[in-house]
mmCIF file of C-alpha atoms in Angstrom:
data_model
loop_
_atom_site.group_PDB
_atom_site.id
_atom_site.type_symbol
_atom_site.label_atom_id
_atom_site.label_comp_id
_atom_site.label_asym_id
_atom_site.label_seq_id
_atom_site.Cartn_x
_atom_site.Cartn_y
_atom_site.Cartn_z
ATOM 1 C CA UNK A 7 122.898 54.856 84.022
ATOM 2 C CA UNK A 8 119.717 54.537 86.180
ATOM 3 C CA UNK A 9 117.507 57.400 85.756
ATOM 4 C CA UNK A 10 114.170 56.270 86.872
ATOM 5 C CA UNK A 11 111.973 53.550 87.476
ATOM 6 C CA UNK A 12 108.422 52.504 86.431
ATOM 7 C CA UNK A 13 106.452 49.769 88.410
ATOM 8 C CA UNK A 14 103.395 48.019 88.628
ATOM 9 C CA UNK A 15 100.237 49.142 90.710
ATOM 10 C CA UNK A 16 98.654 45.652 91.536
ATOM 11 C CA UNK A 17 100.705 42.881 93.449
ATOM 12 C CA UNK A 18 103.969 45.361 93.348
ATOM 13 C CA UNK A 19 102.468 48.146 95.359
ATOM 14 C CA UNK A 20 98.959 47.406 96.548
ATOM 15 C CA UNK A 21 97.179 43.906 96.811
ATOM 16 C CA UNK A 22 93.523 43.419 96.056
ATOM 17 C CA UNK A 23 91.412 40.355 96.267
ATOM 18 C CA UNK A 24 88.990 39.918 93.615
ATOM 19 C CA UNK A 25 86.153 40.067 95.970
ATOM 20 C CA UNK A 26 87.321 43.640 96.780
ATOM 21 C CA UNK A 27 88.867 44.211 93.060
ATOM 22 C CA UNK A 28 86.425 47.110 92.167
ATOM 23 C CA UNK A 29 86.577 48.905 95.421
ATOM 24 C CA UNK A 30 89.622 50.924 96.266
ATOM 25 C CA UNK A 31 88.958 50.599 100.449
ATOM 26 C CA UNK A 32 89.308 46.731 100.071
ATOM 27 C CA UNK A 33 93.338 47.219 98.904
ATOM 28 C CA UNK A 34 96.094 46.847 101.265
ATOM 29 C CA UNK A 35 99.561 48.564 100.589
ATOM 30 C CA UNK A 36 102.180 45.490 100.543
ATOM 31 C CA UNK A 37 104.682 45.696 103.354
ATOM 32 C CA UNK A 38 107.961 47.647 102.660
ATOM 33 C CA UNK A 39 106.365 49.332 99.600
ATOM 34 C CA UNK A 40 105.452 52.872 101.014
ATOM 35 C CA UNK A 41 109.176 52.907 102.008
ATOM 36 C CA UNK A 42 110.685 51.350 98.930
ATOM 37 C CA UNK A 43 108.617 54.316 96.781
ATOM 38 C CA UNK A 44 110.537 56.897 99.329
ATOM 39 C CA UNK A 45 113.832 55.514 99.305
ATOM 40 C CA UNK A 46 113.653 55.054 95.050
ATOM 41 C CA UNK A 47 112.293 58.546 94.800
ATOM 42 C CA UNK A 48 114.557 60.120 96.802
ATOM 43 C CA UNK A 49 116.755 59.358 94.362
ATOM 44 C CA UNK A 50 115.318 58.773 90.709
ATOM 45 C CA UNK A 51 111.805 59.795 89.229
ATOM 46 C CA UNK A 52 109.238 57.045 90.397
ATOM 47 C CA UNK A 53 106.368 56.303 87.571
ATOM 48 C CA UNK A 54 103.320 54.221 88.282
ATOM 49 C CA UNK A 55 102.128 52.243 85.394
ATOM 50 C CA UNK A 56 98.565 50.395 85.326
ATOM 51 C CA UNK A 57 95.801 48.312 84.110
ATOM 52 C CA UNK A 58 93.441 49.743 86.975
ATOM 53 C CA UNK A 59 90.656 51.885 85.791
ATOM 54 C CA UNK A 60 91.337 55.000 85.781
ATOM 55 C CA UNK A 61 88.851 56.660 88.319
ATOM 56 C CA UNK A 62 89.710 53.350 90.548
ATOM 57 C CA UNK A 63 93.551 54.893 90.421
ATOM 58 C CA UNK A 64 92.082 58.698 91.376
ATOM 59 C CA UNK A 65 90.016 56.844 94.354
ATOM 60 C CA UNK A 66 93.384 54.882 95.595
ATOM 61 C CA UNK A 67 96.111 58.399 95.512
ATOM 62 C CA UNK A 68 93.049 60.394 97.662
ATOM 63 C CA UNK A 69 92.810 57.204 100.043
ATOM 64 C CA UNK A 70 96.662 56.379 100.410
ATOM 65 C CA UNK A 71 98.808 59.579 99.913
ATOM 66 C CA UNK A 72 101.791 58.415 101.318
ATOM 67 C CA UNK A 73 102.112 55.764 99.355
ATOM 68 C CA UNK A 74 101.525 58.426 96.136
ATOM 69 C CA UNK A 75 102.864 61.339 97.101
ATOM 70 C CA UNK A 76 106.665 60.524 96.139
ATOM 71 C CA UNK A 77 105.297 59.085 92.819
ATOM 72 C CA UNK A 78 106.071 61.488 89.907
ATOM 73 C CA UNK A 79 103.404 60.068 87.170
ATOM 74 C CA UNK A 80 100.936 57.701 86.955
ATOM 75 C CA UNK A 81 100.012 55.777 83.510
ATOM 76 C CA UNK A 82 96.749 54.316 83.215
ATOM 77 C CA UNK A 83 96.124 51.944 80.182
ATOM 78 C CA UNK A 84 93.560 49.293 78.663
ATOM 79 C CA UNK A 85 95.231 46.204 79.448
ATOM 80 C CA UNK A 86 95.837 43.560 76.894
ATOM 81 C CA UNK A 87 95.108 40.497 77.656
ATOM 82 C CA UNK A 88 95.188 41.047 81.715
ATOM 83 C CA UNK A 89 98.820 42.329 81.283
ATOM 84 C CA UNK A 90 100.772 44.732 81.063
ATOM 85 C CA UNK A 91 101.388 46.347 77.259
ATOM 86 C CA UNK A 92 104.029 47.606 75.787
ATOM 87 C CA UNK A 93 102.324 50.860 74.697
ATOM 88 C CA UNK A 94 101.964 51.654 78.554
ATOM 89 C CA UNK A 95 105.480 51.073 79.039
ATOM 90 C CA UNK A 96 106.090 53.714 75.988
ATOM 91 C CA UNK A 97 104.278 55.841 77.342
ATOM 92 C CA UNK A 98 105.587 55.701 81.334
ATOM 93 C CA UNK A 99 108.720 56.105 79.390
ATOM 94 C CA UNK A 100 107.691 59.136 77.848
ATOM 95 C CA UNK A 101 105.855 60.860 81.006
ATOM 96 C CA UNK A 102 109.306 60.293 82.492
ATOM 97 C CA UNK A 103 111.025 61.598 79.391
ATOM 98 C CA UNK A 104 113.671 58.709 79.948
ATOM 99 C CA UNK A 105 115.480 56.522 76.972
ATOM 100 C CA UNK A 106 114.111 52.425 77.812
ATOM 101 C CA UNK A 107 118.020 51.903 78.458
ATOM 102 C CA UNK A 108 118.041 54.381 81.603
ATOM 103 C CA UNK A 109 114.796 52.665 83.713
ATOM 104 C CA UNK A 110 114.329 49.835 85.528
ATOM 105 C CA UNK A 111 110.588 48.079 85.054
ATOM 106 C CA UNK A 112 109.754 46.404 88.605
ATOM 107 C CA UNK A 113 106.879 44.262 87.804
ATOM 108 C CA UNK A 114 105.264 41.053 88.566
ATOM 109 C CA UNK A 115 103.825 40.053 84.985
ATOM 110 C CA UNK A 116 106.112 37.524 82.734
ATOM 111 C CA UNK A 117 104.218 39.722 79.829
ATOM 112 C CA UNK A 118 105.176 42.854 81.430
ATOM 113 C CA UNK A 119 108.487 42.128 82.123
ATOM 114 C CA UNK A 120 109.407 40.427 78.811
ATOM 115 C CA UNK A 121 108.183 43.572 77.129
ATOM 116 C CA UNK A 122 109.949 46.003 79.397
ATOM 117 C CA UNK A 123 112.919 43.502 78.124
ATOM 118 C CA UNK A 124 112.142 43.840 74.641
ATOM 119 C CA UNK A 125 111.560 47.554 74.326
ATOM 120 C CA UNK A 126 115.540 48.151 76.128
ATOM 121 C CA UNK A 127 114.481 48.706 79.787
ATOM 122 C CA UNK A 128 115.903 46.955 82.692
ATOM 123 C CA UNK A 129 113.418 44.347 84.480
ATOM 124 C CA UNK A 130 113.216 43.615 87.658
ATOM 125 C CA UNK A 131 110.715 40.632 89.169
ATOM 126 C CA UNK A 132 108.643 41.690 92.620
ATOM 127 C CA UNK A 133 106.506 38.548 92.326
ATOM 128 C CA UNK A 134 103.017 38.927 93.886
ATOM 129 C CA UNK A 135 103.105 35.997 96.428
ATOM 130 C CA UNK A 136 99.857 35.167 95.309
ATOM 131 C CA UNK A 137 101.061 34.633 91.848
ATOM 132 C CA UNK A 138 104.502 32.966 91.677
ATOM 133 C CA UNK A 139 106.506 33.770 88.500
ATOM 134 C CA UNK A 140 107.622 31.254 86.357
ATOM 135 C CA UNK A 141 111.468 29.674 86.997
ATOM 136 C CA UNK A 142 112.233 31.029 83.002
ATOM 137 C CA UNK A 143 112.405 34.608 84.171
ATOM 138 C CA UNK A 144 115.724 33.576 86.434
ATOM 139 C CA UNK A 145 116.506 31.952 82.932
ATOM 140 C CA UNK A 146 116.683 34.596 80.991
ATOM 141 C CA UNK A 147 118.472 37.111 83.098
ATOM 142 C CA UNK A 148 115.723 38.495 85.028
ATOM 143 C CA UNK A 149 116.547 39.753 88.605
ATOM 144 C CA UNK A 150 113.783 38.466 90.885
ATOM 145 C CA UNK A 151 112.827 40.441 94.288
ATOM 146 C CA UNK A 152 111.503 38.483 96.981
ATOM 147 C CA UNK A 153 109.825 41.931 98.343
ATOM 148 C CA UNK A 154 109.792 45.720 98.122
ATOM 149 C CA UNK A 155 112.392 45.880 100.755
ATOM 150 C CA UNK A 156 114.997 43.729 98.873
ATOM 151 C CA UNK A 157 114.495 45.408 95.590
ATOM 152 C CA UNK A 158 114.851 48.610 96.844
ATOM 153 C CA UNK A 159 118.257 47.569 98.239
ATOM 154 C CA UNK A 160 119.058 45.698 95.167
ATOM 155 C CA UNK A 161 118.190 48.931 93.230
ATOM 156 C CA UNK A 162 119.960 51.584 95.682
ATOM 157 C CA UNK A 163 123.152 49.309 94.899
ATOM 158 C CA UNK A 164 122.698 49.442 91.208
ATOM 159 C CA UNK A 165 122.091 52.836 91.873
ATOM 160 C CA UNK A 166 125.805 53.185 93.713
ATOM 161 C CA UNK A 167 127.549 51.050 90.606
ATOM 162 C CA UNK A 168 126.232 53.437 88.375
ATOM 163 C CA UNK A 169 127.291 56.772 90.301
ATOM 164 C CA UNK A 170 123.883 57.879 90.412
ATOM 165 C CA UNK A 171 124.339 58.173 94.549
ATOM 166 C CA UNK A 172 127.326 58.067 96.353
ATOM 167 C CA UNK A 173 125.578 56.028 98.838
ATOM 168 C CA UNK A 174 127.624 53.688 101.421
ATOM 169 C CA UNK A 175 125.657 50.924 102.885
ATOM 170 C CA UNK A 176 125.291 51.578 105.905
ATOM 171 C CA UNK A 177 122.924 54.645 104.806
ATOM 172 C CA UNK A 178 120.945 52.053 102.809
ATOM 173 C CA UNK A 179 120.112 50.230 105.915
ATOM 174 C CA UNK A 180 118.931 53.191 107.484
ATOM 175 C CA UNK A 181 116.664 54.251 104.685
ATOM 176 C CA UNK A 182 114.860 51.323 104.651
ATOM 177 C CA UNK A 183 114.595 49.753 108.449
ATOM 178 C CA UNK A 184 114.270 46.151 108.657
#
């Protein structure tokens, strides 16, 4: 069963140029994800898990609270190679004190994705526009999001299957307005 879910800061839940890449006031929160976090969290433990610097990660929770505030941990890690490792993933895993099997990675690295894959956690693709994903994740299984608003959906109904909320659809659509 579903019992959490970790994602990705960068591309997933914030987008920042590379001009603006060192200074927190140059991101933008991408559209739908301040209400994908709620709906998620209202529901399952929400973990954050990054590459950022850390003190660039304490700037961006004082300067967007709402998009933090539903977010129960936040990993910050060296990254390896530009991507996401799987010693990150361990530990989001064990902030959240969840078995791989029982959380859902939503990221927008192949790397992070295939590891989140390889250490037993569900993946999920939210592709940052700017940086289409490869056709081989749809290959090997790989759900891909077009946006926050359709993986929250997708997840909310995974989250039905599995009995973690008795949720009928038409209270989906009103958790996350169109």
């Amino acid at each position: 069963m579903i019992a959490a879910v970790v994602m990705d800061l960068d591309g997933t839940l914030i987008e920042s140029d590379e001009l603006g890449a060192d200074d927190p006031r140059q991101v933008r929160v991408v559209d739908g994800a301040e209400a994908m976090v709620r709906a998620l969290a209202g529901y399952v433990p929400v973990a954050v898990a990054t590459t950022a610097p850390a003190r660039y990660v304490a700037a961006l929770t004082d300067l967007l609270p709402e998009l933090f505030e539903q977010v129960s941990s936040i990993v910050v890690g060296d990254p390896v190679e530009g991507s996401m490792s799987a010693e990150l993933l361990e530990i989001s895993l064990e902030s959240l004190g969840m078995a791989p099997g029982n959380v859902v990675a939503l990221l927008n690295s192949v790397d992070g994705l295939m590891e989140a894959r390889a250490l037993g956690m569900r993946a999920m693709a939210l592709p940052d526009p700017r940086r289409p994903l490869p056709w081989q994740l749809a290959a090997a299984g790989i759900p891909i999001s077009p946006t926050p608003h359709h993986a929250a959906v997708s997840l909310l109904r995974a989250f039905r299957t599995e009995g973690v909320i008795p949720l009928r659809w038409k209270l989906i659509r009103q958790l996350l307005p169109v």
